[in-house]
Tab-separated table of C-alpha atoms in Angstrom:
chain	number	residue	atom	x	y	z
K	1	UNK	CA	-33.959	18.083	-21.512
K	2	UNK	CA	-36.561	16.167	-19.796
K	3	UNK	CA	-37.115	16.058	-15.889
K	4	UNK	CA	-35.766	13.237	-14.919
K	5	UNK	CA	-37.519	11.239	-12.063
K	6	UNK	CA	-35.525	11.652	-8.799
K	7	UNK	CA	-33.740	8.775	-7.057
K	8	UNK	CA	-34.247	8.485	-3.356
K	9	UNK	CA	-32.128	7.887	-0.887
K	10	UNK	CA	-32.135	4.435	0.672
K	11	UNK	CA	-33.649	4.580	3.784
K	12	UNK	CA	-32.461	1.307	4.924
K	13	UNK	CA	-28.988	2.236	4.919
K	14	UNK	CA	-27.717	3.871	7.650
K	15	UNK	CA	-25.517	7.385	7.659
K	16	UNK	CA	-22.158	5.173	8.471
K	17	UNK	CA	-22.439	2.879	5.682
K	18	UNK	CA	-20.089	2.307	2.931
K	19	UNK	CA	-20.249	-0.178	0.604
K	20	UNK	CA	-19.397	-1.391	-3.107
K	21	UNK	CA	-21.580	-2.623	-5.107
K	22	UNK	CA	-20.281	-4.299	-9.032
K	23	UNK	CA	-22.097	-6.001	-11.537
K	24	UNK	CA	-21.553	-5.904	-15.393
K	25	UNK	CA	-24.636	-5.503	-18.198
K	26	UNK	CA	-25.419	-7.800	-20.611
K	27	UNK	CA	-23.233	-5.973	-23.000
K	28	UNK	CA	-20.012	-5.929	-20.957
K	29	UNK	CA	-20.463	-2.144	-19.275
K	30	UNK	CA	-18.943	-2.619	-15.746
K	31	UNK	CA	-20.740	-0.891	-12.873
K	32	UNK	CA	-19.280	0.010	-10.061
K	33	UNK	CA	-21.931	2.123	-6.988
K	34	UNK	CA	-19.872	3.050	-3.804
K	35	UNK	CA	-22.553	3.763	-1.401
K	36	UNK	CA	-21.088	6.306	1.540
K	37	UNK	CA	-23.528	8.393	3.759
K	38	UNK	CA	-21.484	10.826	5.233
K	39	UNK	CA	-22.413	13.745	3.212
K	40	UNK	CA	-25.399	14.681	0.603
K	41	UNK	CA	-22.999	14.735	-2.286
K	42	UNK	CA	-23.199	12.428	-5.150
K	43	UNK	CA	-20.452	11.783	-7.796
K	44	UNK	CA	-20.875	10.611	-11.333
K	45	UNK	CA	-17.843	9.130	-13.600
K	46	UNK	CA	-17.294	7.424	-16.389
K	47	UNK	CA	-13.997	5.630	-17.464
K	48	UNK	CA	-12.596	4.738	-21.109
K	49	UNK	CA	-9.578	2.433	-21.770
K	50	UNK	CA	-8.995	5.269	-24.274
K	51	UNK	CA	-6.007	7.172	-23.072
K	52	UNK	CA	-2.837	7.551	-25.252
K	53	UNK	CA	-1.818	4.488	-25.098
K	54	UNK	CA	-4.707	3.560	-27.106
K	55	UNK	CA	-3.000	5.826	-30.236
K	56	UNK	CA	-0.996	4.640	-32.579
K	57	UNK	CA	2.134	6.259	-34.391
K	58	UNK	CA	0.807	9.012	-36.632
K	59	UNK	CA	-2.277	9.441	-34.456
K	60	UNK	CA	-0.951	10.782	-31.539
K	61	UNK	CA	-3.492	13.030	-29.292
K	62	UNK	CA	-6.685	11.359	-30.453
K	63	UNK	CA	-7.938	10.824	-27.095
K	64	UNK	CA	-7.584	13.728	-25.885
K	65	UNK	CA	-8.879	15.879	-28.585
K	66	UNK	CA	-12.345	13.260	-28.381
K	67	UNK	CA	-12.323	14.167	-24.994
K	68	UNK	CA	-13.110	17.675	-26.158
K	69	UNK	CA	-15.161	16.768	-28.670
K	70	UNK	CA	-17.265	14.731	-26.221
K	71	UNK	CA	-18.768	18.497	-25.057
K	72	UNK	CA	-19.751	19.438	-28.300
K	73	UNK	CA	-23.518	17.470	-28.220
K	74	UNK	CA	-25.507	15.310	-29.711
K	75	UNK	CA	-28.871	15.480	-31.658
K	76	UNK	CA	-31.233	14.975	-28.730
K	77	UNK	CA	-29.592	17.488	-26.613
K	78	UNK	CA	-28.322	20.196	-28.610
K	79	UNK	CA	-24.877	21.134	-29.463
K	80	UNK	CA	-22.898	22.072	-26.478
K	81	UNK	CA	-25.301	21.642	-24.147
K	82	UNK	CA	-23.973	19.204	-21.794
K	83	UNK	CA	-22.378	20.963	-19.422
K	84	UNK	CA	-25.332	23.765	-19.137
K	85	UNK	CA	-27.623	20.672	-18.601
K	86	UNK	CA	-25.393	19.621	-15.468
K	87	UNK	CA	-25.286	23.403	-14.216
K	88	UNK	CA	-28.790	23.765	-14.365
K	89	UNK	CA	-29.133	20.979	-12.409
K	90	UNK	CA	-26.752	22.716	-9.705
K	91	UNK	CA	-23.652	20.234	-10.484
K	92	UNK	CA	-20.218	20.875	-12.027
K	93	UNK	CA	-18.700	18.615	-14.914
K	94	UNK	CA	-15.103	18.033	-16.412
K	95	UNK	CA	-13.009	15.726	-18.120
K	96	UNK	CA	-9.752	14.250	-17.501
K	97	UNK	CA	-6.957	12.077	-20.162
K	98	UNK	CA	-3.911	10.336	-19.427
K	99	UNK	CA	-1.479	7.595	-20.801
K	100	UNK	CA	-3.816	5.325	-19.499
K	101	UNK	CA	-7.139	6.283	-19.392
K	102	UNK	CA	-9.896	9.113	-20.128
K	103	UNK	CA	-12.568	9.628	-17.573
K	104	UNK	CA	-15.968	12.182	-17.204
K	105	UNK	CA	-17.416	13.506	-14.613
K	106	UNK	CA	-20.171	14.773	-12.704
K	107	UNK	CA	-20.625	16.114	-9.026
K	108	UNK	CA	-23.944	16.679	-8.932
K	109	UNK	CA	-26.993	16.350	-5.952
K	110	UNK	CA	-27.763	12.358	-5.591
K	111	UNK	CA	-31.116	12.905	-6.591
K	112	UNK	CA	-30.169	14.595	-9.825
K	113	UNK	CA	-28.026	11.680	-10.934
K	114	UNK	CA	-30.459	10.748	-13.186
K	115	UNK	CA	-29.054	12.810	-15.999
K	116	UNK	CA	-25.988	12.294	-15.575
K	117	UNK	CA	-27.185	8.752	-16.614
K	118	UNK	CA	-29.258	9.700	-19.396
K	119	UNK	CA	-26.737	12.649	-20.536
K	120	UNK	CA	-23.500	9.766	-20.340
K	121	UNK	CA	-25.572	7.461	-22.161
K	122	UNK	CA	-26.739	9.457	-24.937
K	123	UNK	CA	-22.768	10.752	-25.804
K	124	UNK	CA	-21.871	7.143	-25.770
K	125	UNK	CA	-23.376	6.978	-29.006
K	126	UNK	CA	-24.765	9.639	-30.320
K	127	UNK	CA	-22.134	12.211	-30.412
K	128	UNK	CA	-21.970	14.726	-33.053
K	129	UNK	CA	-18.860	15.517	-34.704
K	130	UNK	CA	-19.316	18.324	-36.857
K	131	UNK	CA	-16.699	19.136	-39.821
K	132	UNK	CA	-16.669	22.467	-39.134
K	133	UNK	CA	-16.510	22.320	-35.438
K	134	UNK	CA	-13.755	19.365	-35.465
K	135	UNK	CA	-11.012	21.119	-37.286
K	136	UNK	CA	-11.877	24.135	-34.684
K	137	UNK	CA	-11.792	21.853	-31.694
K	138	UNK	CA	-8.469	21.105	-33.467
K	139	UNK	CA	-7.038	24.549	-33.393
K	140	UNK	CA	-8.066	24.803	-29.817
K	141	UNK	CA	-5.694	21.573	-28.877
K	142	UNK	CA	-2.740	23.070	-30.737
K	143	UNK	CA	-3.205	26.228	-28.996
K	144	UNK	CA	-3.346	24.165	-25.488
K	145	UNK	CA	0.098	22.389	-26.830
K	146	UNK	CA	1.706	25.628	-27.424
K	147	UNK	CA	1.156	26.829	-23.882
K	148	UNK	CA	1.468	24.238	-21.815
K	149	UNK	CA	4.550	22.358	-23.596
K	150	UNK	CA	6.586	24.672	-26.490
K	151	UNK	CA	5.943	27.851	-24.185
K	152	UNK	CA	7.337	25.566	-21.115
K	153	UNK	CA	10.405	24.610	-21.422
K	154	UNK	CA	10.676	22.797	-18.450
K	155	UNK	CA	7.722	20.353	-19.620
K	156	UNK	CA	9.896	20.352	-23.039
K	157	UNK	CA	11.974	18.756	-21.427
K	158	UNK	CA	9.947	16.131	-19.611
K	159	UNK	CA	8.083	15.392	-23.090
K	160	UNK	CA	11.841	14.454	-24.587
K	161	UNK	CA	13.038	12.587	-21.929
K	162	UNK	CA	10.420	10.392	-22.023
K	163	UNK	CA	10.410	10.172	-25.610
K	164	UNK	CA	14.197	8.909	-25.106
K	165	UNK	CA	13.772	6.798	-22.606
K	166	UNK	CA	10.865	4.289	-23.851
K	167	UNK	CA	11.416	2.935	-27.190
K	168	UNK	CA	8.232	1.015	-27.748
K	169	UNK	CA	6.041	1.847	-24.844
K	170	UNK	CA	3.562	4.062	-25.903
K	171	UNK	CA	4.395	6.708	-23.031
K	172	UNK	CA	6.920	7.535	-25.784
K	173	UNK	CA	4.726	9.945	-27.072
K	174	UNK	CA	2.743	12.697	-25.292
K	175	UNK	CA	-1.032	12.741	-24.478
K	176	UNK	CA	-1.562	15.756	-25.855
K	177	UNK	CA	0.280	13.909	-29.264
K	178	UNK	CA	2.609	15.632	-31.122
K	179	UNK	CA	1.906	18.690	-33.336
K	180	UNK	CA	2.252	17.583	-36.344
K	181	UNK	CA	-0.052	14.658	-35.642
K	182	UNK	CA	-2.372	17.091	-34.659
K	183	UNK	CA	-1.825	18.874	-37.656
K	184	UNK	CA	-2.647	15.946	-39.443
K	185	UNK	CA	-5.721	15.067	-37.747
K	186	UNK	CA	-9.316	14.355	-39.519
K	187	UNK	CA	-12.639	14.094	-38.618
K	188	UNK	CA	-12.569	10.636	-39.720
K	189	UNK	CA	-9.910	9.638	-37.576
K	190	UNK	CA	-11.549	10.679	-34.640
K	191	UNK	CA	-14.829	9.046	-35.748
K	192	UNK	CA	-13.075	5.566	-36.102
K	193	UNK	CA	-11.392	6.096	-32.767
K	194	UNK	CA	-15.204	7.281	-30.691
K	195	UNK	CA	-16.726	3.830	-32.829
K	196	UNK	CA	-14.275	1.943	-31.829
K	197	UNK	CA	-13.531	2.579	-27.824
K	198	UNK	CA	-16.527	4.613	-26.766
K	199	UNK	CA	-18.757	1.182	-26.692
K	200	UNK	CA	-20.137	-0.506	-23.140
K	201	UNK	CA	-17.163	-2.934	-22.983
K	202	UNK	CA	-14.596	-0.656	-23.132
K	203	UNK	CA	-15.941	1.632	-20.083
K	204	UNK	CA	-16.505	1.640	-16.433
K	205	UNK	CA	-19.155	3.512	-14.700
K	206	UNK	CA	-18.864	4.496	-11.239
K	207	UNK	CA	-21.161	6.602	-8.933
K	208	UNK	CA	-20.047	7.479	-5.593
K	209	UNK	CA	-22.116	9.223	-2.376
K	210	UNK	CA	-25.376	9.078	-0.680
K	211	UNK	CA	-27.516	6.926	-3.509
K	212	UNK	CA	-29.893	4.445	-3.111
K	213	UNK	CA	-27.667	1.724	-5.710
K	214	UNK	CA	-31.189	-0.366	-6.359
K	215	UNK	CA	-32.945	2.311	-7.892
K	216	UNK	CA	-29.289	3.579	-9.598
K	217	UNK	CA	-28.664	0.027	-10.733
K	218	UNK	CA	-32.727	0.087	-12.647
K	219	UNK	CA	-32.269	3.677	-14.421
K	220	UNK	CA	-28.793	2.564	-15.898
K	221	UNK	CA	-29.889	-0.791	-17.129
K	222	UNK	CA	-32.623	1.482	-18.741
K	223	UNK	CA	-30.344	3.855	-20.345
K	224	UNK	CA	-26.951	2.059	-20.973
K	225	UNK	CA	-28.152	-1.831	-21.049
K	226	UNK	CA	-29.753	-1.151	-24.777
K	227	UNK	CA	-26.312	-0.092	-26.477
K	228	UNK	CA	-25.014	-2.557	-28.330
K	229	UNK	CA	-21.676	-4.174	-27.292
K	230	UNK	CA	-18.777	-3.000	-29.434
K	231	UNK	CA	-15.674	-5.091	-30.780
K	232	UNK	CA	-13.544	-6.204	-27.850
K	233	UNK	CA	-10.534	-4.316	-28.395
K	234	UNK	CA	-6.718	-4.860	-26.466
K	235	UNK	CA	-7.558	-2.303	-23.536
K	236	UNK	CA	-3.611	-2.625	-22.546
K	237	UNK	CA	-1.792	-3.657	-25.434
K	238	UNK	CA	1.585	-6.381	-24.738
K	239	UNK	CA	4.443	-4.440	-25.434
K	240	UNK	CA	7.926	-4.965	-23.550
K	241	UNK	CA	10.509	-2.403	-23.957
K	242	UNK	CA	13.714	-3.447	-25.481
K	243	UNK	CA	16.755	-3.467	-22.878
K	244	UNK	CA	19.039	-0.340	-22.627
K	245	UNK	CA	22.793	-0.501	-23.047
K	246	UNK	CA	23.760	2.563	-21.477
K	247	UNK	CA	22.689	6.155	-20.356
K	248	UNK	CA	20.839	8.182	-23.042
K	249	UNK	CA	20.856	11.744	-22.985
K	250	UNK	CA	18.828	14.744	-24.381
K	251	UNK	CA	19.277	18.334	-24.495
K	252	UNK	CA	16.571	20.946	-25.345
K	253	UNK	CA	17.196	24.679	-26.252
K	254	UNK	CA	14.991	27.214	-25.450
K	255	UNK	CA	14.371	30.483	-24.274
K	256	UNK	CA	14.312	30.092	-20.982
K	257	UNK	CA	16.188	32.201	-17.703
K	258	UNK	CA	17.973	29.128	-15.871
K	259	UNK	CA	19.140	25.669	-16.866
K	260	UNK	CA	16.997	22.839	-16.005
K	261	UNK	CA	17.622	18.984	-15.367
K	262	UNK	CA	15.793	16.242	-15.402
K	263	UNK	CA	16.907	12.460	-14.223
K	264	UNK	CA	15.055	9.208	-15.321
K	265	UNK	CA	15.495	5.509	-14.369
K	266	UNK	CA	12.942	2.896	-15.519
K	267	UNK	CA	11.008	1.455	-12.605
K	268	UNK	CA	7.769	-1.399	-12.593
K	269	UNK	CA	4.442	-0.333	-11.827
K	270	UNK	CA	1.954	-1.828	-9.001
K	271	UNK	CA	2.167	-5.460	-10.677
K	272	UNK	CA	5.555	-5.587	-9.221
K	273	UNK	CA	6.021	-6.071	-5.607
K	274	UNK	CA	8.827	-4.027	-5.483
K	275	UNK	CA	6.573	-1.121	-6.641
K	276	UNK	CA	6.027	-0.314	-2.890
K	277	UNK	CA	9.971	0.523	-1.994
K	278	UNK	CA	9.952	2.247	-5.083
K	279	UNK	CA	6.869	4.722	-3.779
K	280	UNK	CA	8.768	4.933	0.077
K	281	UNK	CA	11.965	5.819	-1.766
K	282	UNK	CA	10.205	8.628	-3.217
K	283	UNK	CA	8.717	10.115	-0.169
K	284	UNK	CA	12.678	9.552	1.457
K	285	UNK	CA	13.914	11.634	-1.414
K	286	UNK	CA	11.066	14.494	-1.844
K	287	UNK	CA	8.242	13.866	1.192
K	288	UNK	CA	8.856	17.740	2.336
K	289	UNK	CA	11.304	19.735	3.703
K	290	UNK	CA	12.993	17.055	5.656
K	291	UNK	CA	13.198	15.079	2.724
K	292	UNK	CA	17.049	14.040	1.779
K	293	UNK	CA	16.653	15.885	-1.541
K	294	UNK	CA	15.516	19.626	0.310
K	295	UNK	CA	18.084	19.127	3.160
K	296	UNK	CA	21.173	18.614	1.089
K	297	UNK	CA	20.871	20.269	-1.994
K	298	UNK	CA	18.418	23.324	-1.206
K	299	UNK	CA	19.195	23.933	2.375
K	300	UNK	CA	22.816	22.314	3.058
K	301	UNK	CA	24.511	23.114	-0.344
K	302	UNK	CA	22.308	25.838	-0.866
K	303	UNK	CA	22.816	25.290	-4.873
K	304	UNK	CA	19.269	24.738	-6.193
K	305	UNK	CA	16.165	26.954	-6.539
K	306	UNK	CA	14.041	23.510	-6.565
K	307	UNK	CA	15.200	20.226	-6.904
K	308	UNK	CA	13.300	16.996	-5.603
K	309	UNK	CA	12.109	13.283	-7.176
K	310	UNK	CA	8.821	11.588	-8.337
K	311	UNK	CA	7.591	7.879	-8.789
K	312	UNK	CA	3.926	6.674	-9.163
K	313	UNK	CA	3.246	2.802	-9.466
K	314	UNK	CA	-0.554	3.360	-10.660
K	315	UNK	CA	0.332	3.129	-14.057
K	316	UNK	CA	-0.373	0.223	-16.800
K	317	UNK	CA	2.778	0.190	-17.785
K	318	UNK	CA	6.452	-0.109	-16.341
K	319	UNK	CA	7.148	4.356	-15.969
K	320	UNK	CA	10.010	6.237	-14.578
K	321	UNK	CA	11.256	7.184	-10.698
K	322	UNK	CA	12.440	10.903	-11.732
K	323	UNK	CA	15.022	13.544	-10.325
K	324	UNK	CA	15.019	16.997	-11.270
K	325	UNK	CA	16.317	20.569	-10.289
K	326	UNK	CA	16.816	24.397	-11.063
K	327	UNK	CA	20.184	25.914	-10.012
K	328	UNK	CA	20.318	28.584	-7.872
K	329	UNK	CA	21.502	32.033	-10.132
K	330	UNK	CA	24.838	31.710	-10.825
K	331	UNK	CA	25.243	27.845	-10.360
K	332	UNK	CA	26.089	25.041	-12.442
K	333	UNK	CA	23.678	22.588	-13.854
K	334	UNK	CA	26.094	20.055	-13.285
K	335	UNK	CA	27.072	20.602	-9.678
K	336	UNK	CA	23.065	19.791	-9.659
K	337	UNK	CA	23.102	16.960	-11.598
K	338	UNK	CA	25.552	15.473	-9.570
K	339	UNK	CA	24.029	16.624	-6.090
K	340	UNK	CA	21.088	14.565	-7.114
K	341	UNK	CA	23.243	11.712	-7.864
K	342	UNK	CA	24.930	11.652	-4.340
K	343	UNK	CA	21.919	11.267	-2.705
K	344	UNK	CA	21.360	8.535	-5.110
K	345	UNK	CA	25.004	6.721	-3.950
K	346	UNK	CA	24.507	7.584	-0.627
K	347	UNK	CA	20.970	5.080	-0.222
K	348	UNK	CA	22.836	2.160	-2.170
K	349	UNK	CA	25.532	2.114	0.272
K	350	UNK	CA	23.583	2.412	3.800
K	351	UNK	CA	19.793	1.762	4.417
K	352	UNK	CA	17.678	4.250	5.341
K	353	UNK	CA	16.931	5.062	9.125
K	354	UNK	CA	13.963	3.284	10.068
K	355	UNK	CA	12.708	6.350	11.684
K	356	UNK	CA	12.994	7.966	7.534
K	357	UNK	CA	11.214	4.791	6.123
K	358	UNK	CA	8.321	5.161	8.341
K	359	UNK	CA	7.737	9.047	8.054
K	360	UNK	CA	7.483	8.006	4.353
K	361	UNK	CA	5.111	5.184	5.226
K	362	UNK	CA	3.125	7.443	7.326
K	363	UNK	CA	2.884	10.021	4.796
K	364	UNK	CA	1.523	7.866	1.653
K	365	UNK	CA	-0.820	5.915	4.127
K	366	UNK	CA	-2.484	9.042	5.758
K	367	UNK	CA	-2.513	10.919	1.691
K	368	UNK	CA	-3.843	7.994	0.884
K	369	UNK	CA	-6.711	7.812	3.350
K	370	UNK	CA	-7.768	11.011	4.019
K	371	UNK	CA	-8.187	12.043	0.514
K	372	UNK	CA	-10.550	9.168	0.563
K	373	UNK	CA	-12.927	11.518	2.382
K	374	UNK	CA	-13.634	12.848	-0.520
K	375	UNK	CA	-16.432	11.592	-2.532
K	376	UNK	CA	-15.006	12.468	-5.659
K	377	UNK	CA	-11.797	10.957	-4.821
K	378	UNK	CA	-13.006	7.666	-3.717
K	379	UNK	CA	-14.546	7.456	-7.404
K	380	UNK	CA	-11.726	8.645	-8.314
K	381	UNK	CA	-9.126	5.919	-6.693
K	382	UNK	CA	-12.096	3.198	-7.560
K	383	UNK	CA	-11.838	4.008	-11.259
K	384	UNK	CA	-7.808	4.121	-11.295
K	385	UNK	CA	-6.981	0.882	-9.619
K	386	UNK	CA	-10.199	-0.618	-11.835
K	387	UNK	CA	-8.381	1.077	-15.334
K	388	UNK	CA	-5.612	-1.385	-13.779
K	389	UNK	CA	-7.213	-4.179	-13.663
K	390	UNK	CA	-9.299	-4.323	-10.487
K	391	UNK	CA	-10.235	-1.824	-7.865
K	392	UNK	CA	-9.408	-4.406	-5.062
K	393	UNK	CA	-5.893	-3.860	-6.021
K	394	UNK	CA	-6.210	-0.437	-3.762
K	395	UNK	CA	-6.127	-2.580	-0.893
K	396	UNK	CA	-2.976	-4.346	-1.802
K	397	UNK	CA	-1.468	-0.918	-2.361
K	398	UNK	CA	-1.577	-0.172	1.113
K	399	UNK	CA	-0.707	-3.075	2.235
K	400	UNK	CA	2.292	-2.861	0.517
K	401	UNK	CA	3.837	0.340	2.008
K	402	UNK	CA	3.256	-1.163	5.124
K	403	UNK	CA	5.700	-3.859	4.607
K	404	UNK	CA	8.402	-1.961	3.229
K	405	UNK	CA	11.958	-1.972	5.061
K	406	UNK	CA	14.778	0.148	5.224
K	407	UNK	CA	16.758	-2.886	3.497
K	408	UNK	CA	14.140	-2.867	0.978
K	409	UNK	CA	14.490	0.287	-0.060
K	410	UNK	CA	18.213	0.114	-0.454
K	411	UNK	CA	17.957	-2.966	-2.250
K	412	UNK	CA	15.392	-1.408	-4.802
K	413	UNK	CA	17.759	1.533	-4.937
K	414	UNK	CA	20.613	-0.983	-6.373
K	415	UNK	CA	18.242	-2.311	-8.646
K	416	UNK	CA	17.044	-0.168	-10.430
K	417	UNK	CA	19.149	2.989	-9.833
K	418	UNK	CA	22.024	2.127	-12.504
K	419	UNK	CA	23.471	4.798	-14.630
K	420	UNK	CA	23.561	2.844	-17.870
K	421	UNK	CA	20.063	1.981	-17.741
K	422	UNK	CA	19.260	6.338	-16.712
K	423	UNK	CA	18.185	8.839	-19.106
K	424	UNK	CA	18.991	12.630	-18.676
K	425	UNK	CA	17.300	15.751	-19.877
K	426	UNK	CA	19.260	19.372	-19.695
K	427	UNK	CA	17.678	22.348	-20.298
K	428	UNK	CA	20.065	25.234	-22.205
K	429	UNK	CA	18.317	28.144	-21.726
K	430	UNK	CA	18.996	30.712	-24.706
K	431	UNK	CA	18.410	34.169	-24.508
K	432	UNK	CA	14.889	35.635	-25.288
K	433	UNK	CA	14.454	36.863	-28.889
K	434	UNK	CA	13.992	40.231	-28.297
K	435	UNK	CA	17.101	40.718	-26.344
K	436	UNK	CA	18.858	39.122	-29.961
């Protein structure tokens, strides 16, 4: 590629600086430069509203196999070039897809963010999706589903429970998309899918680190302001999930050495104030080994091999506050099962201590923060909370936590915590095939 022209640091801003800059091009490409001096580092991303959610039935796993495909070139550059390009440079590159979103990435010296720019803008639209290459890109996926899901039981599992639990919201399907949809997967369909949400006004660009944002601001108006806008498409379709009538309840066989469970209740996301008790809860049940969940049922009752809970609020959609465990050799799944449920009983009836609500407090708020001392991860959190709606809402977050009260968190525990409205994955582990 061509030597790009290196950006300067400002000199007018001093080493303790941090500040956000935002504006949006002419053809609806958000910008987003979060200026921070305290190291020479310099971080590059770019954000689709193209994550599963985006799929529809039959299609499953598009975005993710783009994402792939997004490495393969285009004609100015070369086939798979991209990444070389950022190497030679002395940076690293990757790509990330979720429910939600898909994101790229650069970490690369501030005054090398020029190509980032020009690389990022050139895939945008001028990607080249071989024939050839796109059913082998294919393979590759199916291969990556194989290992990481039908070789894991455990993640079998997960992928089923949620597939039981959500009737219409598109987590219902996994972002790597099912196998068969994969199976089923063209060239074409992937071309419709890169026209369609690969376009200015479907993306977010952030830079992060020690970068002079005027002279950023005049190279991307250069290189991204000429691409035409695309259709405005539903970046979060409205979909509400029909009400459940009781507890549904999945099993998966596999090959597989010990039982495994897995515990779902549907909870809101960040929109919903009681998000925050929902993300203290979780620290109350699984912050470490003083957690409720590691006292009781690995240490007390001695019963489980690992066993502990999850809940994230940084979602678009409404998701699940999970439980899950391994038995011990020799113990019962259920015994388990119904450990996990205890602890469950035992919050709706008394409060937390105030002394457990604000280790949990203290834990999300300091995670929270000091990961922020990463470059990368300030990006990062920017482009989440933005995929969401608006970055400022990573100020309410913490805000949030801070208000939380024991009596909150039992209240949110008798909300939402109801055994009709729970779904349930077991694991039956069957005997390997060579031991048949």
């Amino acid at each position: 590629m061509a030597q790009a022209a290196p950006v300067a640091p400002d000199p007018k801003t001093s080493a303790s600086n941090s500040s956000i800059r935002e504006e949006i091009l002419s053809n609806g490409l958000k910008v987003i430069i979060v200026q921070d001096r305290s190291a020479p580092l310099a971080v590059f991303q770019i954000w689709y509203h193209a994550g599963s959610i985006n799929e529809q039935f039959g299609k499953t796993g598009l975005s993710h196999l783009l994402e792939h495909m997004m490495f393969k070139g285009t004609p100015k550059y070369g086939p798979k070039n991209f990444s070389k390009i950022i190497q030679r440079a002395g940076g690293v590159d990757n790509a990330g897809t979720t429910y939600d979103y898909v994101f790229y990435y650069q970490k690369i010296a501030p005054e090398m963010l020029n190509i980032s720019i020009e690389l990022e803008a050139d895939r945008m639209q001028n990607l080249i999706m071989d024939p050839k290459e796109t059913l082998l890109e294919r393979d590759v996926v199916m291969e990556e589903r194989r290992m990481r899901y039908e070789d894991d039981p455990q993640n079998l599992v997960y992928e089923e429970a949620m597939s039981t639990a959500f009737k219409n919201y598109p987590y219902r399907w996994p972002v790597i998309g099912w196998m068969q949809d994969l199976k089923n997967m063209t060239r074409e369909d992937l071309w419709e899918y890169y026209k369609t949400h690969y376009v200015p006004n479907n993306a977010v660009l952030i830079i992060a680190g020690d970068v002079n944002a005027e002279l950023l601001m005049v190279k991307i108006k250069k290189e991204f302001g000429a691409i035409p806008r695309g259709a405005d498409t539903v970046k979060t379709p409205k979909i509400d999930e029909p009400e459940q009538l009781g507890e549904r309840r999945v099993f998966v066989k596999k090959e597989a050495e010990l039982p495994y469970v897995f515990a779902g209740y549907k909870t809101p996301n960040i929109s919903d104030s009681d998000s925050s008790a929902l993300e203290v809860l979780g620290g109350i049940f699984s912050g470490g080994k003083s957690a409720r969940i590691y006292k009781s049922i690995i240490k007390d009752k001695q019963i489980a091999l690992s066993a502990g809970a999850g809940y994230s609020s940084i979602n678009k959609y409404p998701s699940l506050f999970y439980f899950y465990g391994t038995p011990l050799p020799g113990k019962k799944i259920e015994d388990i099962e119904s450990a996990l449920y205890e602890e469950i009983e035992k919050i709706k009836k008394e409060p937390p201590t105030g002394r457990e609500v604000q280790k949990a407090k203290n834990q999300i708020e300091a995670e929270f923060i000091m990961a922020q001392d990463s470059t990368f991860f300030q990006a990062e959190v920017v482009g989440q909370f933005e995929m969401l709606g608006d970055w400022r809402l990573k100020e309410k977050y913490l805000d949030g936590i801070r208000k939380v009260t024991p009596e909150d968190v039992q209240r949110i525990a008798g909300k939402y915590f109801i055994e009709d409205k729970r779904t349930v994955g077991i694991l039956i582990p069957l005997k390997a095939r060579s031991e048949k």
